[in-house]
Coordinates of C-alpha atoms in Angstrom, one line a residue:
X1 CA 22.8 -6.5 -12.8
X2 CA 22.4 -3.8 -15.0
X3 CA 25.8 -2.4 -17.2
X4 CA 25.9 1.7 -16.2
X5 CA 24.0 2.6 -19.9
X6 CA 21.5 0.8 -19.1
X7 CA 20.7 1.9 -15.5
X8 CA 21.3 5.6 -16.8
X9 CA 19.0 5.6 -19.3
X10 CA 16.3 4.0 -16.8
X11 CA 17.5 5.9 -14.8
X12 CA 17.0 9.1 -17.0
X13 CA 13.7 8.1 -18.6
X14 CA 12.2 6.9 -14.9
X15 CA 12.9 10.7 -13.4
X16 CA 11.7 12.2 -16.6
X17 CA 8.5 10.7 -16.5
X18 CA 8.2 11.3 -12.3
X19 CA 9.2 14.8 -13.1
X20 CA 12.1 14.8 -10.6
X21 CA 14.0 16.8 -13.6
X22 CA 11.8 20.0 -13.1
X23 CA 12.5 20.0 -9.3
X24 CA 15.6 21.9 -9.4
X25 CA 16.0 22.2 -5.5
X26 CA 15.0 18.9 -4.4
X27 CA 17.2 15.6 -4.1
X28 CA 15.5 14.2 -6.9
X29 CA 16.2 17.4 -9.3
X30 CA 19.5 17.6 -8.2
X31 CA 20.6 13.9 -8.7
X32 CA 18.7 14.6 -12.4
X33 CA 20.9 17.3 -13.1
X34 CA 23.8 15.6 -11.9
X35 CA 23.3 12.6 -13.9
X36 CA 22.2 14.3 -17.4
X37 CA 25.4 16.9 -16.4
X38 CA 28.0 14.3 -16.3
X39 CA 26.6 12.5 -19.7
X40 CA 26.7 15.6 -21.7
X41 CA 30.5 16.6 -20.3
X42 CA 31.6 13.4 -20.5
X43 CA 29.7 11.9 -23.7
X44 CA 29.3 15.1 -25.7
X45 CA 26.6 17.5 -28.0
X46 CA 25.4 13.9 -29.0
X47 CA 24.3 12.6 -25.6
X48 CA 22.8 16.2 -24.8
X49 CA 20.7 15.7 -28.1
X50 CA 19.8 12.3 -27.2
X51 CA 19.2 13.1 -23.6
X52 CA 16.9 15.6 -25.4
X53 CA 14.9 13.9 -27.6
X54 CA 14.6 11.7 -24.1
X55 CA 12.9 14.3 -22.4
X56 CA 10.7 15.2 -25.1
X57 CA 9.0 12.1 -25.7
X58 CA 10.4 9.1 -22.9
X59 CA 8.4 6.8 -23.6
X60 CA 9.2 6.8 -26.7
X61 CA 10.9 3.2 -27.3
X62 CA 13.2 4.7 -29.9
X63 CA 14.7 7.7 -28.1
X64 CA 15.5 5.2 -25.4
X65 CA 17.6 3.2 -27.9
X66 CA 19.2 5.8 -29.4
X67 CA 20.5 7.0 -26.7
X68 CA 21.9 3.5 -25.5
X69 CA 23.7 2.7 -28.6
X70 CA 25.6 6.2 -28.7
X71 CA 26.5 5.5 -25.1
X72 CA 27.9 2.1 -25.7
X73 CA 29.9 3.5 -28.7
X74 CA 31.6 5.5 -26.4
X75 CA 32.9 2.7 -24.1
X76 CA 30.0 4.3 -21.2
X77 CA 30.2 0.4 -20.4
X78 CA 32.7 0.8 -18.6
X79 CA 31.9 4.2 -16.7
X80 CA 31.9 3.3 -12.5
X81 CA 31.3 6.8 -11.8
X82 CA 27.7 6.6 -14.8
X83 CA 26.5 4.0 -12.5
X84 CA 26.8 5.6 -9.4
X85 CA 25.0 8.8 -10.5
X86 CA 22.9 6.3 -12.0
X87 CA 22.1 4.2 -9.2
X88 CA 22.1 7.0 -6.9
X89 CA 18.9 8.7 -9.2
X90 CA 16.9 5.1 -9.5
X91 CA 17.2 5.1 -5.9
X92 CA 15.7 8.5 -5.8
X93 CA 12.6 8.1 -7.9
X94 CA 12.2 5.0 -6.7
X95 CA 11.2 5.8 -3.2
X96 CA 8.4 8.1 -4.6
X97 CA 6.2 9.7 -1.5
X98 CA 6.5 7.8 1.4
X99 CA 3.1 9.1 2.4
X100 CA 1.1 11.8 1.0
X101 CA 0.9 15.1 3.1
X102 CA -3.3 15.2 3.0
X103 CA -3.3 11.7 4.8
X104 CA -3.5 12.6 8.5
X105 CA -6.7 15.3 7.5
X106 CA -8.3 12.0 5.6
X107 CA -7.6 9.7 8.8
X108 CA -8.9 12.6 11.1
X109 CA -11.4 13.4 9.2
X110 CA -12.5 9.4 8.9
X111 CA -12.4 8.7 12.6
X112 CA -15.0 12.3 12.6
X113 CA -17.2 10.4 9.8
X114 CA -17.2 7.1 12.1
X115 CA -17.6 8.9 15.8
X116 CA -20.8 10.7 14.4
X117 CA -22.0 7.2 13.1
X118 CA -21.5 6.2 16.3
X119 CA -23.1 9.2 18.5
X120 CA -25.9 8.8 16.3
X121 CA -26.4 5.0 17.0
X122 CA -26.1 5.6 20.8
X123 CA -28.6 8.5 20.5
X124 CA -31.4 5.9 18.7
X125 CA -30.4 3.3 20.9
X126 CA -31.1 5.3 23.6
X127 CA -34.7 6.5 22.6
X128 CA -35.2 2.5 21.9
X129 CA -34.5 1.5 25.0
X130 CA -37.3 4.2 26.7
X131 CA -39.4 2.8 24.7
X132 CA -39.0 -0.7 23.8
X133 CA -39.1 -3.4 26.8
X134 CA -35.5 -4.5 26.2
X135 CA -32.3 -5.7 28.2
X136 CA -29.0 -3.2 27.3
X137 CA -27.1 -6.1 26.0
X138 CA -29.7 -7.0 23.6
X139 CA -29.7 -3.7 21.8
X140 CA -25.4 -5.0 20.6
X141 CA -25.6 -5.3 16.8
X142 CA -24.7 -9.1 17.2
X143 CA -27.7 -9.9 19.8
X144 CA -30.0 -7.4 18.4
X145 CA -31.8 -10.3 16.1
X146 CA -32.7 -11.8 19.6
X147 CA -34.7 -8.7 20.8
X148 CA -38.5 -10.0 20.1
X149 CA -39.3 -6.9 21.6
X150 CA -37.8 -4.9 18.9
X151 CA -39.7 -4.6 15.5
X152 CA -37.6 -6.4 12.8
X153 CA -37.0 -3.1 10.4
X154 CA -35.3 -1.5 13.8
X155 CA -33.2 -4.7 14.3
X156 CA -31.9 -4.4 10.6
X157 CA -31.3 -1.1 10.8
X158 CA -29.1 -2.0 14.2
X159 CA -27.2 -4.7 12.6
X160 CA -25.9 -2.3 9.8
X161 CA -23.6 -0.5 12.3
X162 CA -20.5 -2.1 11.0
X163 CA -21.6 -2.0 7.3
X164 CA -21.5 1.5 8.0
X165 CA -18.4 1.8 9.6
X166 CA -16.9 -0.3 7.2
X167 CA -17.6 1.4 4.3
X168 CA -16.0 4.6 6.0
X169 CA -12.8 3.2 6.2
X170 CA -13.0 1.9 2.6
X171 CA -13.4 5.0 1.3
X172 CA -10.6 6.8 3.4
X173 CA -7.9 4.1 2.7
X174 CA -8.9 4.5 -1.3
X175 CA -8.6 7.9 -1.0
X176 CA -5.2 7.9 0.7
X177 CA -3.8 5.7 -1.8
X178 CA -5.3 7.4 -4.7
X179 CA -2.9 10.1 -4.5
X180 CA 0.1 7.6 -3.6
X181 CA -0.5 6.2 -7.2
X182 CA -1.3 8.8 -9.4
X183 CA 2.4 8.5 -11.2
X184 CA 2.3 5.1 -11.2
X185 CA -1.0 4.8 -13.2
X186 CA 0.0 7.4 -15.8
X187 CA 3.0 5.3 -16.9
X188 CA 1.5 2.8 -18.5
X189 CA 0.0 5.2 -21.2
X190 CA 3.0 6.0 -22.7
X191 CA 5.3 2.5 -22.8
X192 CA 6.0 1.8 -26.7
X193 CA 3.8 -1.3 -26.7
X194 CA 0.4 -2.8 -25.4
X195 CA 2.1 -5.8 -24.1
X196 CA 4.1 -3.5 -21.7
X197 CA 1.2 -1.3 -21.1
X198 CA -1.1 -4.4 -19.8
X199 CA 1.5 -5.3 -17.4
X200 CA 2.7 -2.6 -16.0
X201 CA -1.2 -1.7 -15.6
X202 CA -2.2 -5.2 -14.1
X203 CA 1.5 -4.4 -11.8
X204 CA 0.3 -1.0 -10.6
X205 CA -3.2 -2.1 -9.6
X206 CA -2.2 -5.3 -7.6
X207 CA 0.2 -3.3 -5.9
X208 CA -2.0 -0.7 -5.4
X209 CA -5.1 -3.3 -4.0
X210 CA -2.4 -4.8 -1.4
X211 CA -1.9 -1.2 -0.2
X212 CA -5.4 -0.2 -0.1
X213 CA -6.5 -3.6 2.2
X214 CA -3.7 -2.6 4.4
X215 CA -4.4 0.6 4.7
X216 CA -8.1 -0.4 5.9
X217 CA -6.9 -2.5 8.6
X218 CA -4.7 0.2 9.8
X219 CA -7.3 2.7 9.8
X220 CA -9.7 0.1 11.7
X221 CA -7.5 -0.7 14.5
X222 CA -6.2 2.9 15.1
X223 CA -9.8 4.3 14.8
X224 CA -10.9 2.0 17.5
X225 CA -7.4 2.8 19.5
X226 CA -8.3 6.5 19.0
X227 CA -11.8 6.8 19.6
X228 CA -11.5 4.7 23.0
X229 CA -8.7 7.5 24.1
X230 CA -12.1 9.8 23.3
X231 CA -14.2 8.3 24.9
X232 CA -12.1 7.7 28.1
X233 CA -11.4 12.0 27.9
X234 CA -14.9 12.0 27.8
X235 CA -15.8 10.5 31.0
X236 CA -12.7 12.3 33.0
X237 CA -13.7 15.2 31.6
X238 CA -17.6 15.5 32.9
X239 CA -17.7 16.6 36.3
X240 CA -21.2 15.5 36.8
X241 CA -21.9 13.0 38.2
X242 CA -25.4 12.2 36.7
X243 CA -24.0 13.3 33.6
X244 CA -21.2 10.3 33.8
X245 CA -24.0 7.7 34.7
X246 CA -25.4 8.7 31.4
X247 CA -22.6 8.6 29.3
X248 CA -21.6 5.0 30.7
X249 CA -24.8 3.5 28.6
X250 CA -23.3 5.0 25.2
X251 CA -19.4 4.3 26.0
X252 CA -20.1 0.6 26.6
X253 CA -22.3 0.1 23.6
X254 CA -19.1 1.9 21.8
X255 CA -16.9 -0.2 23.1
X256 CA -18.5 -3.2 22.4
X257 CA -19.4 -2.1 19.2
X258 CA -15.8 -0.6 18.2
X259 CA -13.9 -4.1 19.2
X260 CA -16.4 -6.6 17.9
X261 CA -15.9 -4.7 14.7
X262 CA -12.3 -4.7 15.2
X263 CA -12.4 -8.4 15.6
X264 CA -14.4 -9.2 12.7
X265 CA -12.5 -6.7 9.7
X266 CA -9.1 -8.7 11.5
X267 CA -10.3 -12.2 11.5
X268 CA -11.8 -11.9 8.0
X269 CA -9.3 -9.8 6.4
X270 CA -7.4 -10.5 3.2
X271 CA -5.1 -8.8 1.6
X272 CA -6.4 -7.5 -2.3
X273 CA -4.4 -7.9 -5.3
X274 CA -2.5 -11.0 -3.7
X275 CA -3.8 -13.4 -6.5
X276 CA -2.9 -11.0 -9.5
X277 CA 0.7 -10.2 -8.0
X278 CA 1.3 -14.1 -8.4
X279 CA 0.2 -15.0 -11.4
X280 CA 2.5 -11.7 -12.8
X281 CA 5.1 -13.2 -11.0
X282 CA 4.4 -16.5 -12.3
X283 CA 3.7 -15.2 -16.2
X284 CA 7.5 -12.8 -15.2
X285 CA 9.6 -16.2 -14.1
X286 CA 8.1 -18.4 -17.4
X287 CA 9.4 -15.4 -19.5
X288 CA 12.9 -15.5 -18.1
X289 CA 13.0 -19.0 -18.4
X290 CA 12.1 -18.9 -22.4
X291 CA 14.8 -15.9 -23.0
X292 CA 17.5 -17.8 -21.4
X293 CA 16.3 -21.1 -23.4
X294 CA 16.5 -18.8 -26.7
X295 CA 19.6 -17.1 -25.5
X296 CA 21.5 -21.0 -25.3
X297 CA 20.2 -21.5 -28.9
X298 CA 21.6 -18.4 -30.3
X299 CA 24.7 -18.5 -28.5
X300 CA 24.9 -22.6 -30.0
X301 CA 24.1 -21.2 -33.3
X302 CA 26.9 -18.6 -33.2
X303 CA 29.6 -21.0 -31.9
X304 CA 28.6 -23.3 -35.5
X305 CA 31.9 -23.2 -37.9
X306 CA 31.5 -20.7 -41.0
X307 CA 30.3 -17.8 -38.6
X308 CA 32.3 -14.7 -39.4
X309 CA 34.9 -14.2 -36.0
X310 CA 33.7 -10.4 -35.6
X311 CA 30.2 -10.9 -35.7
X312 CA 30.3 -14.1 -33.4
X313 CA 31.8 -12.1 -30.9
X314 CA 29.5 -9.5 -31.0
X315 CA 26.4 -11.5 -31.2
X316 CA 28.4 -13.4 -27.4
X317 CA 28.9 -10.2 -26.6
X318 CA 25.4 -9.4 -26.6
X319 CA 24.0 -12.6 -25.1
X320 CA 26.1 -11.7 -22.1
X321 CA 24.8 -8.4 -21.4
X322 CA 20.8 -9.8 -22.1
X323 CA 22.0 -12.8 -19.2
X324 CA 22.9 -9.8 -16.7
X325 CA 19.3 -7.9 -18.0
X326 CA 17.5 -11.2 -17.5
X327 CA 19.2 -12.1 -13.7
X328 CA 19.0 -8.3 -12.4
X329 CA 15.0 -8.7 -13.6
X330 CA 14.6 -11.9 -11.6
X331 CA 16.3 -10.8 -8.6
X332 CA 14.3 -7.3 -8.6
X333 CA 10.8 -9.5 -8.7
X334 CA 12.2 -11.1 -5.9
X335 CA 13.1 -8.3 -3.7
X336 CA 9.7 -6.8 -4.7
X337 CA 7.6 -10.0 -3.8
X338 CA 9.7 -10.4 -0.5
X339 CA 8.8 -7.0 0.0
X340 CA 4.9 -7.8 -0.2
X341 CA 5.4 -10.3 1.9
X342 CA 5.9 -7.9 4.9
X343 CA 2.3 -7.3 4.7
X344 CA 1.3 -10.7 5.8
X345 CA 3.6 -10.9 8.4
X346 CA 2.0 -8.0 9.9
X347 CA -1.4 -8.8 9.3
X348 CA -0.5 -12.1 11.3
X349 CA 0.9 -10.2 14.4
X350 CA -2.0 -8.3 14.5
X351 CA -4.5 -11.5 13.9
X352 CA -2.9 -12.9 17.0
X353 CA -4.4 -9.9 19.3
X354 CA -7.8 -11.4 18.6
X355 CA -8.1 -12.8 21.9
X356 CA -7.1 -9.3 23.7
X357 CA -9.6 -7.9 21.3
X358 CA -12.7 -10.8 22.3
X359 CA -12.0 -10.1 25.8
X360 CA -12.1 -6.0 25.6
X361 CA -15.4 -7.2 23.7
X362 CA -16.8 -9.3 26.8
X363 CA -15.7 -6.8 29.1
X364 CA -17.8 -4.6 27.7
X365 CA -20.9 -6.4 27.2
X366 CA -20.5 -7.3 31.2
X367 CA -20.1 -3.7 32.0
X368 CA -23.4 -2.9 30.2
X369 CA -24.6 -4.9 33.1
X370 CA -22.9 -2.9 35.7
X371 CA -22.9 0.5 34.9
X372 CA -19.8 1.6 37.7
X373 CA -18.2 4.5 37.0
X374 CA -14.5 3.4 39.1
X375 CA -14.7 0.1 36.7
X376 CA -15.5 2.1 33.7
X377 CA -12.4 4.2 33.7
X378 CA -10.4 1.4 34.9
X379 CA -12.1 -0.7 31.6
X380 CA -11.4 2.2 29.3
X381 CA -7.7 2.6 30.4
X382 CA -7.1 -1.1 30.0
X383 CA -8.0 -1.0 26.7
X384 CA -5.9 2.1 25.3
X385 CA -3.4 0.4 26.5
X386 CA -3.8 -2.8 24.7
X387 CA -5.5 -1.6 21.5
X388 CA -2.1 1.4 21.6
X389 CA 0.1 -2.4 21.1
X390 CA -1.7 -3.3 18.5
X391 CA -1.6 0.2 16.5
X392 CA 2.0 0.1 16.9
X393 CA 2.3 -3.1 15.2
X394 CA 0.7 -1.5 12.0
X395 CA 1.8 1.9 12.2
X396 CA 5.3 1.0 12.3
X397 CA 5.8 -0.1 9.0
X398 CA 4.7 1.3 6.1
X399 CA 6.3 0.0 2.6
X400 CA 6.1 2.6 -0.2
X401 CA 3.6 2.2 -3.5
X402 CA 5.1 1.5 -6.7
X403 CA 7.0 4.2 -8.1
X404 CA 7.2 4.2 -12.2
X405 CA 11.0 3.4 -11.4
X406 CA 10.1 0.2 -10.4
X407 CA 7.3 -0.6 -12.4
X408 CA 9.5 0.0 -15.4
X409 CA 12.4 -2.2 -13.9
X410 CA 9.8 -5.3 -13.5
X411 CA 7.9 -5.2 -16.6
X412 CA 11.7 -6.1 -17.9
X413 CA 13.6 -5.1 -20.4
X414 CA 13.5 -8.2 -22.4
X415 CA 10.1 -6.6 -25.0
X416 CA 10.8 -5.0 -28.1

């Protein structure tokens, strides 16, 4: 792992950059403070300078060295209580916003967006239907192109519903994680070099594609789960009794409607930015490989005869510390891609509630059929119940976006 200079001045530089040094009442000021505090009693009017210059400009390559060589030359190497404080700050930053505080009002105001798609559809499907010879079951998005009764621009238009839907839930789940990764995406401008600014920019967007897809299948599953409870509120709600014979049209096209597209974002969903995360990996573990390959040459090389004894045991000294950089850089990639890894195993529980899904889906074609109030409500009830299961599933985890912390700590060390 990481010697204690080295975590505190990523450590440092990370908070600096997230601003966690301005927040003087938070955790994250406070463990700043703490940190730069116990450099500049223990290390001196040099360290404060250097912490200085740090804060001024950190991404500045330089002021990052600097400050590491003055804090090896005064034996912080060997500091336990550096690396806590350290540690304790990384861990910090790190974290970044679990969720941002405007997402409920976006996911509210998404599931508004889609139930006004949907009132309108059952309001045209209704005037259709009184005018049109057609069977209820044939005016469902997926049976709609076997209406002959229907001109052809109406069944397009019909068939859009999902399109429609979908695009609703793209745009909410963007702008949800827009704000998630707005520190994330600024770091890349100022790393010292374009090699480290292409990475960590290719690194934030995978990252940041794998928690926009699964924040879309969240939204789709809890929107269905959430406009059903609606609907079902609706119905109990109207005390007439002609009233509730109308409304059972509508709430079974909904239905229908809401799981079949349910069933079709699940089935057909993939998770964005997969592709890109592995081949960073990939490009990460070839790198690691070729430093430790160059590291065994130079350490050959120093062990030759006619190498002076002082400088041979500084250049060993060196190649031990890079092997410790280059293992704690491995094993971080690691954690990270275990980490993304969650999100399939998710998106597979939830892939195997299809069937519950299909049959919520058949139900409610059948019930088109027979419009009964009793069986409504007993329908509608079923299926908070098993669409609630499958919310839970997705809801209950949530991993947090990239933090500039850990972008830093997986672009490596090892550039220049």
């Amino acid at each position: 792992m990481f010697d204690p200079v080295s975590l505190a001045v990523m450590a440092l530089t990370s908070a600096i950059i997230a601003g966690a040094q301005e927040v003087g009442k938070n955790s994250g000021g406070d463990s700043y403070q703490l940190l730069k505090g116990y450099v500049i009693s223990r290390y001196g009017h040099a360290a404060k300078a250097g912490i200085a210059n740090l804060e001024q400009q950190p991404g500045v390559r330089e002021n990052q060295d600097n400050l590491t060589r003055l804090l090896r030359g005064m034996g912080a190497e060997d500091d336990p209580k550096l690396m806590g404080l350290a540690q304790g700050l990384i861990d910090l930053v790190e974290g970044g916003v679990k969720d941002d505080p405007l997402a409920p009002p976006k996911r509210a105001a998404g599931v508004r967006a889609i139930r006004r798609v949907l009132d309108t559809h059952i309001q045209w499907l209704s005037d259709i239907r009184s005018r049109h010879l057609v069977e209820d079951s044939q005016l469902l998005s997926s049976r709609v192109a076997r209406a002959p009764n229907i001109p052809v621009e109406v069944r397009n238009q019909i068939s859009t519903l999902h399109d429609r839907m979908r695009a609703i839930i793209q745009q909410v789940a963007i702008s949800i994680e827009n704000d998630k990764y707005r520190e994330a995406e600024q770091l890349p401008r100022v790393l010292p070099n374009r090699s480290e600014q292409a990475r960590a920019a290719r690194l934030v967007q995978a990252d940041k594609a794998i928690h926009i897809s699964y924040e879309s299948l969240a939204l789709a599953v809890s929107f269905f789960s959430e406009l059903n409870e609606t609907i079902l509120a609706r119905i109990e709600q109207e005390r007439s009794v002609e009233r509730q014979t109308q409304m059972m049209f509508g709430n079974a096209i909904m239905i229908y409607e809401l799981a079949a597209f349910a069933i079709d974002f699940i089935a057909n969903f993939t998770l964005g930015g997969v592709a890109e995360l592995e081949a960073l990996h990939q490009e990460t573990l070839r790198r690691i490989a070729k430093a430790h390959e160059d590291q065994e040459r130079l350490a050959a090389n120093a062990n030759r005869g006619g190498i002076e004894p002082t400088v041979r045991d500084g250049i060993l000294d060196d190649i031990r510390h890079r092997a410790a950089t280059l293992d704690f850089f491995r094993d971080e990639w690691n954690r990270y891609v275990s980490d993304t890894k969650q999100f399939h195993r998710r998106v597979a529980e939830v892939q195997n509630k299809i069937p519950t899904l299909e049959l919520i889906r058949e139900n409610a074609r059948v019930q088109l059929d027979v419009l009964e109030l009793v069986a409504m409500l007993r329908f509608l009830r079923q299926n908070a119940d098993a669409v609630r299961a499958t919310v839970d599933s997705l809801q209950g985890f949530r991993l947090a976006p990239l933090s500039p912390a850990r972008v830093r700590r997986l672009i490596g060390p090892t550039t220049g």
